[in-house]
Amino acid sequence: MDAGVLGAGRLVPAAQADVGTVREEHRRRRLRRLAVVLGTVLAVLVARAAAGRPVRLGRPAIDLPPGAADYLPGVVLVLMLGLVLVVPLLAAGRSPHTQLQPSEIGVRFDDVVGLGVVRDEVVRTLNLFLAYRTFRERMGGTPRRAILFEGPPGTGKTHMAKAMAAEAGVPFLFVSASAFQSMYYGQTNRKIRAFFRALRTAARREGGAIGFIEEIDAIAGARRGMRASPGVEEPPERRHRADVRDGVPGVVNELLVQMQSFDEPTAGRRLHGWLVDRVNRFLPAHRHLRKRPPVPANILVIGATNRAADLDPALLRPGRFDRSLHFDLPNRAGRREILDYYLARKAHVPELDKEERRDQLAAMTMGYSPVMIEHLLDEALVWALRDGRDAMDWGDVQQAKLTEEIGLAQPVEYTPEERRIIATHEAGHAVVAWLVAGSRQLEVLSIVKRRDALGLLAHSDTEERFTRTRSELLAAIQISFGGMTAEELFFGEAGTGPGSDLAAATRLACQMVGAFGMAGTLVSFEAAGAGPFDAGLVTRVLADDSGRREVERILERAKHDVRVLLDQHRHLVEALRDALLTHDELIGDEILEVLHAAGATAVGGERPGPAAGG
Ligand code: ADP
């Protein structure tokens, strides 16, 4: 195989790589062995027939001594008891993996989308795996034994590993790290050894094998002894977390040993080596027989975790999991690719093929992992089915998103007065959002109860954003006040509804003061905390007199500005309130249609910017 392919950005076809060559060699060797065995049997049969003693097929006759039949039940009972005791012990030490042949894996690289540079690195790693002989023998390199896939759940780590095995045409041995754990002493290590043995066997037979250990941190967490060295303080994020699992020293050691086991000789080679040693004892040095060197098994172990920082450092050294690939939540372009991929496979109305709809979907699924996007579209199909349709539309996707993020609608009966207050409250939020937050898209406005929310306004960024300006934070605080202020304007007083809005506004104002240096002080109250935006920030800012004054100033000012705005746009609040009372829920463009019909100017037209609070 050409060594140039190792640097190629595309995948080398498995059949042309070393893996394919080795598999073909093994296939031929198996055929040769079969021919030898069958040939021998045939030769014996022919020889006996020629000698006039042909082999006759039939049941062998067993002549039991007289009286032996009386002991038979007792013997059977003892044998069964023995089995009952021995079988669980043997089973407890078996490898708990599931093995898939490449033909059983329905995932290829084209099915893993939206991963960007991670995919390129995976292709490079796989090329190295496929060309392992060239790399080892012609170039003198040591092939990569293991890589770590790190990232939140549902980001495609298992999916990608399966695709790698399918593309390479090698078996895939999947195991969840927690399945190694056993209640019997020493069995965990036995199971790990059995897993690696199965990997070596599969790799030798098929030219390579990919092992996947899910949640590897469950058994390979940093060993306590390693962190207890005096003077080395644990990082605070580890110290404060109750869910950090400590590795069991013996288990981590076993993993380390097994990672070096790929060069171990097979049983056949060991026997051959042993025989050669015995024979060599009788031979002079210059006539010694040569031992055959062990052939390393071509194995790639992939460890998946969402907490690489918790792993034992010894596992991350060169020759072990020395390369780590980060599977992040997809960015907007990635989400678009994933949406395109799944929408191509799920029934939908032509409207969802429009560029702007797809872009909108990609924008509103910010923070979603690929599996969440897949699930969202499945949920949308369920909504369509419930409605007697066989293809999802935009409304179904919106409903599905609400169900996923907030929960199912709960059929509760509000009193007419309560309904009116809730509708006014939500309309207040929406009107303020429309007026002060030009970059936000109003998605859903609802007075249907879901989990703790009596009603809601869902809005999202129209663009993928990683930072916020001061005006945007102020606008968010103002949106929070929209509900309370509308209640006051229309009913003379506010009820208990705005409680959570006030909490959200207070948190934001505290961050402006204590973390972002946006109001009053440049001192960061966050510096004394355990991490960004920890819960203690609010307490620290509010405990400080000047901090609290600043927060109150921001909130008062925002509320005042919102009151002025809503007073000027009462007609918009009334229009949305009435629409909500009639329809219960308005989705996307329906909100804008009501606003426009009520005389609001076009979106982005004369929307006033956020009032200059603070
Ligand atoms: P992880 O192992 O990271 O927890 P999985 O690989 O098990 O996540 O992903 C779960 C499911 O999500 C997959 O079976 C697949 O259907 C879908 N999925 C995840 N990532 C992708 C992706 N990049 N492209 C397409 N589908 C994906």
PDB file of C-alpha atoms and ligand atoms in Angstrom, residues 111-113 115 152-159 342 370-371 374, ligand 1:
ATOM      1  CA  ASP A 111     -24.639   9.353   7.970  1.00  0.00           C
ATOM      2  CA  VAL A 112     -22.570  11.270  10.510  1.00  0.00           C
ATOM      3  CA  VAL A 113     -23.107  14.909   9.651  1.00  0.00           C
ATOM      4  CA  LEU A 115     -19.176  17.473  12.834  1.00  0.00           C
ATOM      5  CA  PRO A 152     -21.828  15.691  25.895  1.00  0.00           C
ATOM      6  CA  PRO A 153     -24.282  12.834  25.390  1.00  0.00           C
ATOM      7  CA  GLY A 154     -25.975  12.529  22.013  1.00  0.00           C
ATOM      8  CA  THR A 155     -23.247  14.279  20.048  1.00  0.00           C
ATOM      9  CA  GLY A 156     -22.500  11.241  17.895  1.00  0.00           C
ATOM     10  CA  LYS A 157     -19.566   9.535  19.607  1.00  0.00           C
ATOM     11  CA  THR A 158     -20.992   6.021  19.317  1.00  0.00           C
ATOM     12  CA  HIS A 159     -22.459   6.833  15.922  1.00  0.00           C
ATOM     13  CA  TYR A 342     -32.993  14.006   8.942  1.00  0.00           C
ATOM     14  CA  PRO A 370     -27.774  15.863  17.054  1.00  0.00           C
ATOM     15  CA  VAL A 371     -29.865  13.296  18.909  1.00  0.00           C
ATOM     16  CA  GLU A 374     -33.512  13.916  15.522  1.00  0.00           C
TER      17      GLU A 374
HETATM   18  P1  ADP B   1     -23.177   9.677  22.131  1.00  0.00           P
HETATM   19  O1  ADP B   1     -22.457   8.377  21.938  1.00  0.00           O
HETATM   20  O2  ADP B   1     -22.309  10.867  21.853  1.00  0.00           O
HETATM   21  O3  ADP B   1     -23.901   9.800  23.430  1.00  0.00           O
HETATM   22  P2  ADP B   1     -24.739   8.684  19.958  1.00  0.00           P
HETATM   23  O4  ADP B   1     -23.629   8.468  18.985  1.00  0.00           O
HETATM   24  O5  ADP B   1     -25.246   7.478  20.670  1.00  0.00           O
HETATM   25  O6  ADP B   1     -24.320   9.765  21.031  1.00  0.00           O
HETATM   26  O7  ADP B   1     -25.925   9.424  19.208  1.00  0.00           O
HETATM   27  C1  ADP B   1     -27.261   9.062  19.404  1.00  0.00           C
HETATM   28  C2  ADP B   1     -28.030   9.170  18.114  1.00  0.00           C
HETATM   29  O8  ADP B   1     -28.030  10.518  17.647  1.00  0.00           O
HETATM   30  C3  ADP B   1     -27.412   8.377  16.994  1.00  0.00           C
HETATM   31  O9  ADP B   1     -27.876   7.059  17.006  1.00  0.00           O
HETATM   32  C4  ADP B   1     -27.862   9.129  15.758  1.00  0.00           C
HETATM   33  O10 ADP B   1     -29.175   8.706  15.404  1.00  0.00           O
HETATM   34  C5  ADP B   1     -27.941  10.560  16.241  1.00  0.00           C
HETATM   35  N1  ADP B   1     -26.729  11.327  15.901  1.00  0.00           N
HETATM   36  C6  ADP B   1     -25.780  11.708  16.775  1.00  0.00           C
HETATM   37  N2  ADP B   1     -24.824  12.416  16.146  1.00  0.00           N
HETATM   38  C7  ADP B   1     -25.169  12.486  14.860  1.00  0.00           C
HETATM   39  C8  ADP B   1     -24.592  13.096  13.703  1.00  0.00           C
HETATM   40  N3  ADP B   1     -23.448  13.769  13.776  1.00  0.00           N
HETATM   41  N4  ADP B   1     -25.227  12.976  12.532  1.00  0.00           N
HETATM   42  C9  ADP B   1     -26.385  12.294  12.441  1.00  0.00           C
HETATM   43  N5  ADP B   1     -26.991  11.704  13.496  1.00  0.00           N
HETATM   44  C10 ADP B   1     -26.406  11.789  14.691  1.00  0.00           C
END
